[in-house]
Structure formats: structure tokens, C-alpha cells
Amino acid sequence: MSWSTTLSTGAGFWDPVIWVIAALVTICIAWLIWRTGERTCERGADAEGPFISGNADPGPSAVHVPGGNLYWGFSTALSGMYHRLIPLHTGLLSDYLLWFLGVTAVILVIVVGVGA
Amino acid sequence: MRLSRSFSRSLWVFHFNTGSCNGCDIEVLAALMPRHDPERFGIKLVGSPRHADVMIVTGPVTWDMEDRLRRVYAQMPDPKVVIGMGSCQSGGVFFDSYNLVGPLDTILPVTMYIPGCPPRPEALIDGVVKAIAQLEEMEEEQ
């Protein structure tokens, strides 16, 4: 199998020669775009920072929007339930096993009671 | 001054208010109205210093605005010129006020001043045309 063999996968093909040519063309285009840049552009925190009406960049941590903001409406609407559920999550395995056994016992009592 | 060559590219202006009473700001807007219509020459206001060749500063520089003014100036690409518009740039009636940093040229390299309280739109346009000549010289030096 030659190094320049075209590999056909059925959904497409892979040819290292075409890949190299495409990479060279991409590099040439990128170089042409880079060449048109302003050579005298100043470097430094102020010059490179984002324009926020002249205000200092507060940094990523100050402007980060956490994922929790996306379901803020749900968590606020169901806050009554969460206030009761969250304290139950102690993180202790023995507590969870106790809940498991307790709920299983209640279900058994209900099932046996209904069956009788 | 070779206006024919300088008009080969647009001159975009960033307006920065460092504490103006809005008198100069209204005249900036008046200069953009159809009566003078500088946009037909490609002269227009832009919303970001990244795109600007000229910064027009209106109002005296207050303490809160000093670092913002320096930051915005640093964000403009070279070559760039600064125009101080109005009497406040040299102090004016607020000269030596406790709430001002000082004249504009103590903070930024000012290319020209447009005096008046406020200056008329014709004076502003005249200043911008002179800024074009200044930019031509800067580009030739580069």
C-alpha cells in the first residue's frame, strides 16, 4: 500500500496528497489575511483588552454566567420542595440505605395490604 | 495638505465625553445632520475605538474618566489623532477645579483644539479636515 493511496470509506475518502495541498492553500490564505493586519498595533493590556466603554476588563470570573442561571425559574418555583429535599441529602450511605429500606417497607406494606 | 489623497479612505471618528455639559455633544450631532452631511466624504462617528482614526474629546476630564480615557485611547489603532473640542479642554470655566484631572494634553497627546463653548459645527468640520492632514503626515512617517 503506497503512502499516497486514496482510502475510500464509503462515506468519503482520505488522500494524504489532497490533504497536504489543502493545508498549504489554507496556510497561504491565512498568511495573506495576517499580512493585511496593522503592523504598528500596540501590544499591552489596555490595547488588547475588550472595549467596554472604557471600563476595565473585570475578568472572566466576574462576567461568567453559571449554568444554574438557565434553570433559575424552575429552582425558584420549586424552592418549597427543594428546601425540604436538600436537607435529606446528607451524603451518608447509611442514611440512603435507611431511606431505601424504609421506602421498601412502606411499599411492601401497601402491596401486601392491597393484595389481602 | 492633499485632500484628494486623504479622501481615498474614510475617516472614522470616535466621540468621547469626559464630563461635558452636552453642549459640545449636541454640536457634534449637529455637524452630522444633512445641512453639512460629512458622511458623504466618509467622515462618520463610530461606536468603537477599534475602528476610529480620530478621537474627539468633549468636556473637562474628571477623575473618574481619566483611566477610561487612557484605556480608550490605547485601544485605537495607529495612526491616530486626538481633538479636544470646546473650551473645557484647556480648563475653561472649570480651570483648577478640585474635581478635574487637568488639561487634556496632560493625559493624551492632543493634536488640536477646537475652541468655543460650544464650537459651531463648521469649526468641528474644519478641525476634522485638519486632522486628515495630520494623519497624512503620520502615515508618511510610518
mmCIF file of C-alpha atoms in Angstrom:
data_model
loop_
_atom_site.group_PDB
_atom_site.id
_atom_site.type_symbol
_atom_site.label_atom_id
_atom_site.label_comp_id
_atom_site.label_asym_id
_atom_site.label_seq_id
_atom_site.Cartn_x
_atom_site.Cartn_y
_atom_site.Cartn_z
ATOM 1 C CA MET A 1 0.000 0.000 0.000
ATOM 2 C CA SER A 2 1.598 3.221 -1.165
ATOM 3 C CA TRP A 3 1.808 6.252 1.119
ATOM 4 C CA SER A 4 -0.279 8.216 -1.374
ATOM 5 C CA THR A 5 -3.056 5.660 -1.739
ATOM 6 C CA THR A 6 -6.550 7.078 -1.574
ATOM 7 C CA LEU A 7 -8.557 5.451 1.190
ATOM 8 C CA SER A 8 -12.236 5.127 0.385
ATOM 9 C CA THR A 9 -14.518 4.648 3.391
ATOM 10 C CA GLY A 10 -17.834 4.540 1.585
ATOM 11 C CA ALA A 11 -18.906 7.815 3.197
ATOM 12 C CA GLY A 12 -15.906 9.698 1.841
ATOM 13 C CA PHE A 13 -12.243 9.343 1.076
ATOM 14 C CA TRP A 14 -8.894 10.188 2.557
ATOM 15 C CA ASP A 15 -5.970 11.181 0.377
ATOM 16 C CA PRO A 16 -2.799 12.480 2.047
ATOM 17 C CA VAL A 17 -1.724 14.386 -1.082
ATOM 18 C CA ILE A 18 -5.018 16.287 -1.260
ATOM 19 C CA TRP A 19 -4.807 16.905 2.493
ATOM 20 C CA VAL A 20 -1.321 18.403 2.191
ATOM 21 C CA ILE A 21 -2.394 20.592 -0.740
ATOM 22 C CA ALA A 22 -5.476 21.777 1.190
ATOM 23 C CA ALA A 23 -3.329 22.552 4.233
ATOM 24 C CA LEU A 24 -0.864 24.561 2.144
ATOM 25 C CA VAL A 25 -3.686 26.541 0.493
ATOM 26 C CA THR A 26 -5.205 27.239 3.929
ATOM 27 C CA ILE A 27 -1.859 28.419 5.291
ATOM 28 C CA CYS A 28 -1.382 30.693 2.270
ATOM 29 C CA ILE A 29 -4.835 32.252 2.725
ATOM 30 C CA ALA A 30 -4.206 32.713 6.455
ATOM 31 C CA TRP A 31 -0.858 34.351 5.721
ATOM 32 C CA LEU A 32 -2.460 36.739 3.218
ATOM 33 C CA ILE A 33 -5.081 37.762 5.809
ATOM 34 C CA TRP A 34 -2.398 38.158 8.503
ATOM 35 C CA ARG A 35 -0.315 40.279 6.112
ATOM 36 C CA THR A 36 -3.088 42.861 5.799
ATOM 37 C CA GLY A 37 -3.023 43.468 9.582
ATOM 38 C CA GLU A 38 -1.884 46.702 11.186
ATOM 39 C CA ARG A 39 1.841 46.338 11.850
ATOM 40 C CA THR A 40 2.016 49.241 14.255
ATOM 41 C CA CYS A 41 -0.663 47.804 16.527
ATOM 42 C CA GLU A 42 0.332 48.370 20.135
ATOM 43 C CA ARG A 43 0.683 45.474 22.498
ATOM 44 C CA GLY A 44 -0.377 45.648 26.096
ATOM 45 C CA ALA A 45 -3.257 45.010 28.441
ATOM 46 C CA ASP A 46 -5.173 48.164 27.543
ATOM 47 C CA ALA A 47 -4.653 47.927 23.809
ATOM 48 C CA GLU A 48 -5.592 44.265 23.578
ATOM 49 C CA GLY A 49 -8.408 44.229 26.117
ATOM 50 C CA PRO A 50 -12.085 44.256 25.177
ATOM 51 C CA PHE A 51 -13.788 47.609 24.643
ATOM 52 C CA ILE A 52 -16.336 48.041 27.443
ATOM 53 C CA SER A 53 -16.985 51.762 27.075
ATOM 54 C CA GLY A 54 -13.574 52.443 28.549
ATOM 55 C CA ASN A 55 -14.151 50.405 31.688
ATOM 56 C CA ALA A 56 -11.524 47.943 32.850
ATOM 57 C CA ASP A 57 -11.965 44.323 31.897
ATOM 58 C CA PRO A 58 -13.487 42.708 35.001
ATOM 59 C CA GLY A 59 -12.035 39.323 34.079
ATOM 60 C CA PRO A 60 -13.674 36.033 33.161
ATOM 61 C CA SER A 61 -14.647 35.114 36.725
ATOM 62 C CA ALA A 62 -16.641 38.343 37.192
ATOM 63 C CA VAL A 63 -18.644 38.046 33.985
ATOM 64 C CA HIS A 64 -19.084 34.271 33.914
ATOM 65 C CA VAL A 65 -22.725 33.204 33.740
ATOM 66 C CA PRO A 66 -23.078 29.882 35.557
ATOM 67 C CA GLY A 67 -25.228 27.120 34.128
ATOM 68 C CA GLY A 68 -27.571 27.401 37.105
ATOM 69 C CA ASN A 69 -28.907 30.665 35.642
ATOM 70 C CA LEU A 70 -30.541 28.673 32.858
ATOM 71 C CA TYR A 71 -32.942 26.853 35.206
ATOM 72 C CA TRP A 72 -33.320 29.644 37.738
ATOM 73 C CA GLY A 73 -37.085 29.769 37.077
ATOM 74 C CA PHE A 74 -37.553 26.101 37.932
ATOM 75 C CA SER A 75 -35.435 26.208 41.063
ATOM 76 C CA THR A 76 -37.263 29.327 42.282
ATOM 77 C CA ALA A 77 -40.727 27.978 41.504
ATOM 78 C CA LEU A 78 -39.933 24.649 43.204
ATOM 79 C CA SER A 79 -37.985 26.187 46.074
ATOM 80 C CA GLY A 80 -40.528 24.877 48.597
ATOM 81 C CA MET A 81 -39.770 21.332 47.546
ATOM 82 C CA TYR A 82 -36.027 21.907 47.382
ATOM 83 C CA HIS A 83 -35.976 23.322 50.919
ATOM 84 C CA ARG A 84 -37.299 20.004 52.159
ATOM 85 C CA LEU A 85 -35.350 17.697 49.848
ATOM 86 C CA ILE A 86 -31.908 19.212 50.105
ATOM 87 C CA PRO A 87 -31.503 18.646 53.890
ATOM 88 C CA LEU A 88 -32.343 14.970 53.327
ATOM 89 C CA HIS A 89 -29.278 14.588 51.094
ATOM 90 C CA THR A 90 -26.695 14.114 53.808
ATOM 91 C CA GLY A 91 -24.198 12.292 51.602
ATOM 92 C CA LEU A 92 -24.019 9.407 54.104
ATOM 93 C CA LEU A 93 -24.516 5.953 52.619
ATOM 94 C CA SER A 94 -26.101 4.673 55.797
ATOM 95 C CA ASP A 95 -28.784 7.377 55.543
ATOM 96 C CA TYR A 96 -29.563 6.432 51.961
ATOM 97 C CA LEU A 97 -29.766 2.728 52.882
ATOM 98 C CA LEU A 98 -32.129 3.652 55.683
ATOM 99 C CA TRP A 99 -34.330 5.552 53.261
ATOM 100 C CA PHE A 100 -34.188 2.641 50.828
ATOM 101 C CA LEU A 101 -35.229 0.138 53.478
ATOM 102 C CA GLY A 102 -37.906 2.424 54.844
ATOM 103 C CA VAL A 103 -39.476 3.142 51.467
ATOM 104 C CA THR A 104 -39.266 -0.553 50.528
ATOM 105 C CA ALA A 105 -41.019 -1.476 53.771
ATOM 106 C CA VAL A 106 -43.777 1.074 53.145
ATOM 107 C CA ILE A 107 -44.293 -0.223 49.578
ATOM 108 C CA LEU A 108 -44.423 -3.810 50.848
ATOM 109 C CA VAL A 109 -46.999 -2.905 53.461
ATOM 110 C CA ILE A 110 -49.106 -1.158 50.800
ATOM 111 C CA VAL A 111 -48.771 -4.011 48.285
ATOM 112 C CA VAL A 112 -49.470 -6.699 50.869
ATOM 113 C CA GLY A 113 -52.311 -4.677 52.343
ATOM 114 C CA VAL A 114 -53.948 -4.093 48.948
ATOM 115 C CA GLY A 115 -53.403 -7.758 47.955
ATOM 116 C CA ALA A 116 -55.034 -9.015 51.110
ATOM 117 C CA MET B 1 -2.447 69.132 2.626
ATOM 118 C CA ARG B 2 -3.594 66.787 -0.099
ATOM 119 C CA LEU B 3 -7.261 66.234 0.485
ATOM 120 C CA SER B 4 -7.711 64.307 -2.716
ATOM 121 C CA ARG B 5 -5.411 61.528 -1.485
ATOM 122 C CA SER B 6 -6.694 61.512 2.063
ATOM 123 C CA PHE B 7 -10.253 61.150 0.897
ATOM 124 C CA SER B 8 -9.268 57.893 -0.710
ATOM 125 C CA ARG B 9 -10.137 56.239 2.589
ATOM 126 C CA SER B 10 -12.769 57.004 5.170
ATOM 127 C CA LEU B 11 -12.027 58.945 8.324
ATOM 128 C CA TRP B 12 -13.899 57.467 11.238
ATOM 129 C CA VAL B 13 -14.340 59.413 14.424
ATOM 130 C CA PHE B 14 -14.871 58.205 17.973
ATOM 131 C CA HIS B 15 -16.586 60.671 20.273
ATOM 132 C CA PHE B 16 -15.634 60.504 23.961
ATOM 133 C CA ASN B 17 -17.418 62.528 26.618
ATOM 134 C CA THR B 18 -15.211 63.011 29.677
ATOM 135 C CA GLY B 19 -17.660 65.156 31.618
ATOM 136 C CA SER B 20 -19.209 67.522 29.133
ATOM 137 C CA CYS B 21 -22.332 69.589 29.771
ATOM 138 C CA ASN B 22 -23.576 68.092 26.451
ATOM 139 C CA GLY B 23 -23.253 71.400 24.662
ATOM 140 C CA CYS B 24 -20.356 70.127 22.529
ATOM 141 C CA ASP B 25 -22.060 66.746 22.113
ATOM 142 C CA ILE B 26 -25.103 68.409 20.607
ATOM 143 C CA GLU B 27 -22.853 70.303 18.207
ATOM 144 C CA VAL B 28 -21.180 67.027 17.193
ATOM 145 C CA LEU B 29 -24.603 65.688 16.281
ATOM 146 C CA ALA B 30 -25.479 68.964 14.558
ATOM 147 C CA ALA B 31 -22.378 68.588 12.400
ATOM 148 C CA LEU B 32 -23.625 65.180 11.264
ATOM 149 C CA MET B 33 -27.016 66.494 10.174
ATOM 150 C CA PRO B 34 -27.924 66.818 6.466
ATOM 151 C CA ARG B 35 -27.054 70.524 6.458
ATOM 152 C CA HIS B 36 -23.345 69.627 6.447
ATOM 153 C CA ASP B 37 -23.537 65.868 5.880
ATOM 154 C CA PRO B 38 -19.855 64.920 6.384
ATOM 155 C CA GLU B 39 -20.737 61.271 5.787
ATOM 156 C CA ARG B 40 -20.708 61.964 2.064
ATOM 157 C CA PHE B 41 -16.913 62.251 2.495
ATOM 158 C CA GLY B 42 -16.743 59.088 4.574
ATOM 159 C CA ILE B 43 -16.455 61.018 7.845
ATOM 160 C CA LYS B 44 -18.687 59.424 10.420
ATOM 161 C CA LEU B 45 -18.972 58.568 14.073
ATOM 162 C CA VAL B 46 -18.184 55.002 15.097
ATOM 163 C CA GLY B 47 -19.149 53.159 18.245
ATOM 164 C CA SER B 48 -15.791 51.544 18.946
ATOM 165 C CA PRO B 49 -12.274 52.995 19.218
ATOM 166 C CA ARG B 50 -11.034 49.896 17.358
ATOM 167 C CA HIS B 51 -12.442 51.391 14.152
ATOM 168 C CA ALA B 52 -11.518 55.021 14.744
ATOM 169 C CA ASP B 53 -8.816 57.264 13.282
ATOM 170 C CA VAL B 54 -9.767 60.326 15.310
ATOM 171 C CA MET B 55 -10.963 60.741 18.880
ATOM 172 C CA ILE B 56 -12.961 63.847 19.703
ATOM 173 C CA VAL B 57 -12.930 64.547 23.417
ATOM 174 C CA THR B 58 -15.644 66.777 24.832
ATOM 175 C CA GLY B 59 -15.828 68.156 28.337
ATOM 176 C CA PRO B 60 -13.261 68.587 31.098
ATOM 177 C CA VAL B 61 -11.545 65.390 32.219
ATOM 178 C CA THR B 62 -12.920 64.332 35.577
ATOM 179 C CA TRP B 63 -11.113 61.981 37.945
ATOM 180 C CA ASP B 64 -13.432 59.089 37.135
ATOM 181 C CA MET B 65 -12.876 59.414 33.413
ATOM 182 C CA GLU B 66 -9.096 59.669 33.327
ATOM 183 C CA ASP B 67 -8.273 55.960 33.275
ATOM 184 C CA ARG B 68 -11.154 55.278 30.905
ATOM 185 C CA LEU B 69 -9.832 57.949 28.551
ATOM 186 C CA ARG B 70 -6.338 56.450 28.595
ATOM 187 C CA ARG B 71 -7.755 52.966 28.011
ATOM 188 C CA VAL B 72 -9.914 54.003 25.065
ATOM 189 C CA TYR B 73 -7.000 55.891 23.505
ATOM 190 C CA ALA B 74 -4.811 52.791 23.829
ATOM 191 C CA GLN B 75 -7.482 50.758 22.066
ATOM 192 C CA MET B 76 -7.357 52.950 18.949
ATOM 193 C CA PRO B 77 -5.124 51.723 16.123
ATOM 194 C CA ASP B 78 -2.242 53.860 14.855
ATOM 195 C CA PRO B 79 -2.055 56.371 13.301
ATOM 196 C CA LYS B 80 -4.498 58.285 15.467
ATOM 197 C CA VAL B 81 -5.153 61.863 16.416
ATOM 198 C CA VAL B 82 -6.937 63.445 19.352
ATOM 199 C CA ILE B 83 -9.094 66.538 19.010
ATOM 200 C CA GLY B 84 -10.020 68.493 22.104
ATOM 201 C CA MET B 85 -13.392 70.078 21.490
ATOM 202 C CA GLY B 86 -14.643 73.045 23.491
ATOM 203 C CA SER B 87 -13.184 75.463 25.970
ATOM 204 C CA CYS B 88 -13.179 72.867 28.747
ATOM 205 C CA GLN B 89 -10.166 71.050 27.288
ATOM 206 C CA SER B 90 -7.844 73.764 28.494
ATOM 207 C CA GLY B 91 -9.742 74.210 31.715
ATOM 208 C CA GLY B 92 -12.240 76.815 30.635
ATOM 209 C CA VAL B 93 -14.563 77.994 33.340
ATOM 210 C CA PHE B 94 -13.649 74.886 35.367
ATOM 211 C CA PHE B 95 -9.907 75.594 35.348
ATOM 212 C CA ASP B 96 -8.176 74.416 38.521
ATOM 213 C CA SER B 97 -11.325 72.701 39.761
ATOM 214 C CA TYR B 98 -10.788 70.147 42.523
ATOM 215 C CA ASN B 99 -12.794 67.584 40.574
ATOM 216 C CA LEU B 100 -10.743 67.737 37.359
ATOM 217 C CA VAL B 101 -7.536 65.947 36.499
ATOM 218 C CA GLY B 102 -6.194 68.795 34.404
ATOM 219 C CA PRO B 103 -5.983 69.954 30.811
ATOM 220 C CA LEU B 104 -6.414 67.220 28.240
ATOM 221 C CA ASP B 105 -2.836 67.462 26.979
ATOM 222 C CA THR B 106 -1.527 66.336 30.361
ATOM 223 C CA ILE B 107 -3.224 62.985 29.741
ATOM 224 C CA LEU B 108 -3.112 62.401 25.976
ATOM 225 C CA PRO B 109 -1.087 63.827 23.079
ATOM 226 C CA VAL B 110 -3.601 66.319 21.711
ATOM 227 C CA THR B 111 -3.249 67.109 18.026
ATOM 228 C CA MET B 112 -5.504 70.141 18.008
ATOM 229 C CA TYR B 113 -8.033 72.099 19.953
ATOM 230 C CA ILE B 114 -11.324 73.427 18.672
ATOM 231 C CA PRO B 115 -12.166 76.370 20.921
ATOM 232 C CA GLY B 116 -15.670 77.547 21.653
ATOM 233 C CA CYS B 117 -18.385 76.995 24.185
ATOM 234 C CA PRO B 118 -19.600 75.141 22.291
ATOM 235 C CA PRO B 119 -17.825 75.316 18.929
ATOM 236 C CA ARG B 120 -20.054 75.550 15.874
ATOM 237 C CA PRO B 121 -20.328 72.537 13.535
ATOM 238 C CA GLU B 122 -18.314 74.412 10.918
ATOM 239 C CA ALA B 123 -15.421 74.692 13.375
ATOM 240 C CA LEU B 124 -15.647 70.988 14.157
ATOM 241 C CA ILE B 125 -15.584 70.042 10.478
ATOM 242 C CA ASP B 126 -12.623 72.360 9.946
ATOM 243 C CA GLY B 127 -10.813 70.595 12.795
ATOM 244 C CA VAL B 128 -11.533 67.175 11.331
ATOM 245 C CA VAL B 129 -10.201 68.265 7.935
ATOM 246 C CA LYS B 130 -7.007 69.412 9.644
ATOM 247 C CA ALA B 131 -6.895 66.053 11.391
ATOM 248 C CA ILE B 132 -6.889 64.419 7.970
ATOM 249 C CA ALA B 133 -3.795 66.423 7.072
ATOM 250 C CA GLN B 134 -2.175 65.361 10.330
ATOM 251 C CA LEU B 135 -2.965 61.719 9.634
ATOM 252 C CA GLU B 136 -1.412 62.070 6.188
ATOM 253 C CA GLU B 137 1.832 63.236 7.759
ATOM 254 C CA MET B 138 1.765 60.391 10.279
ATOM 255 C CA GLU B 139 1.207 57.817 7.570
ATOM 256 C CA GLU B 140 4.086 59.205 5.541
ATOM 257 C CA GLU B 141 6.349 58.979 8.594
ATOM 258 C CA GLN B 142 5.371 55.354 9.044
#
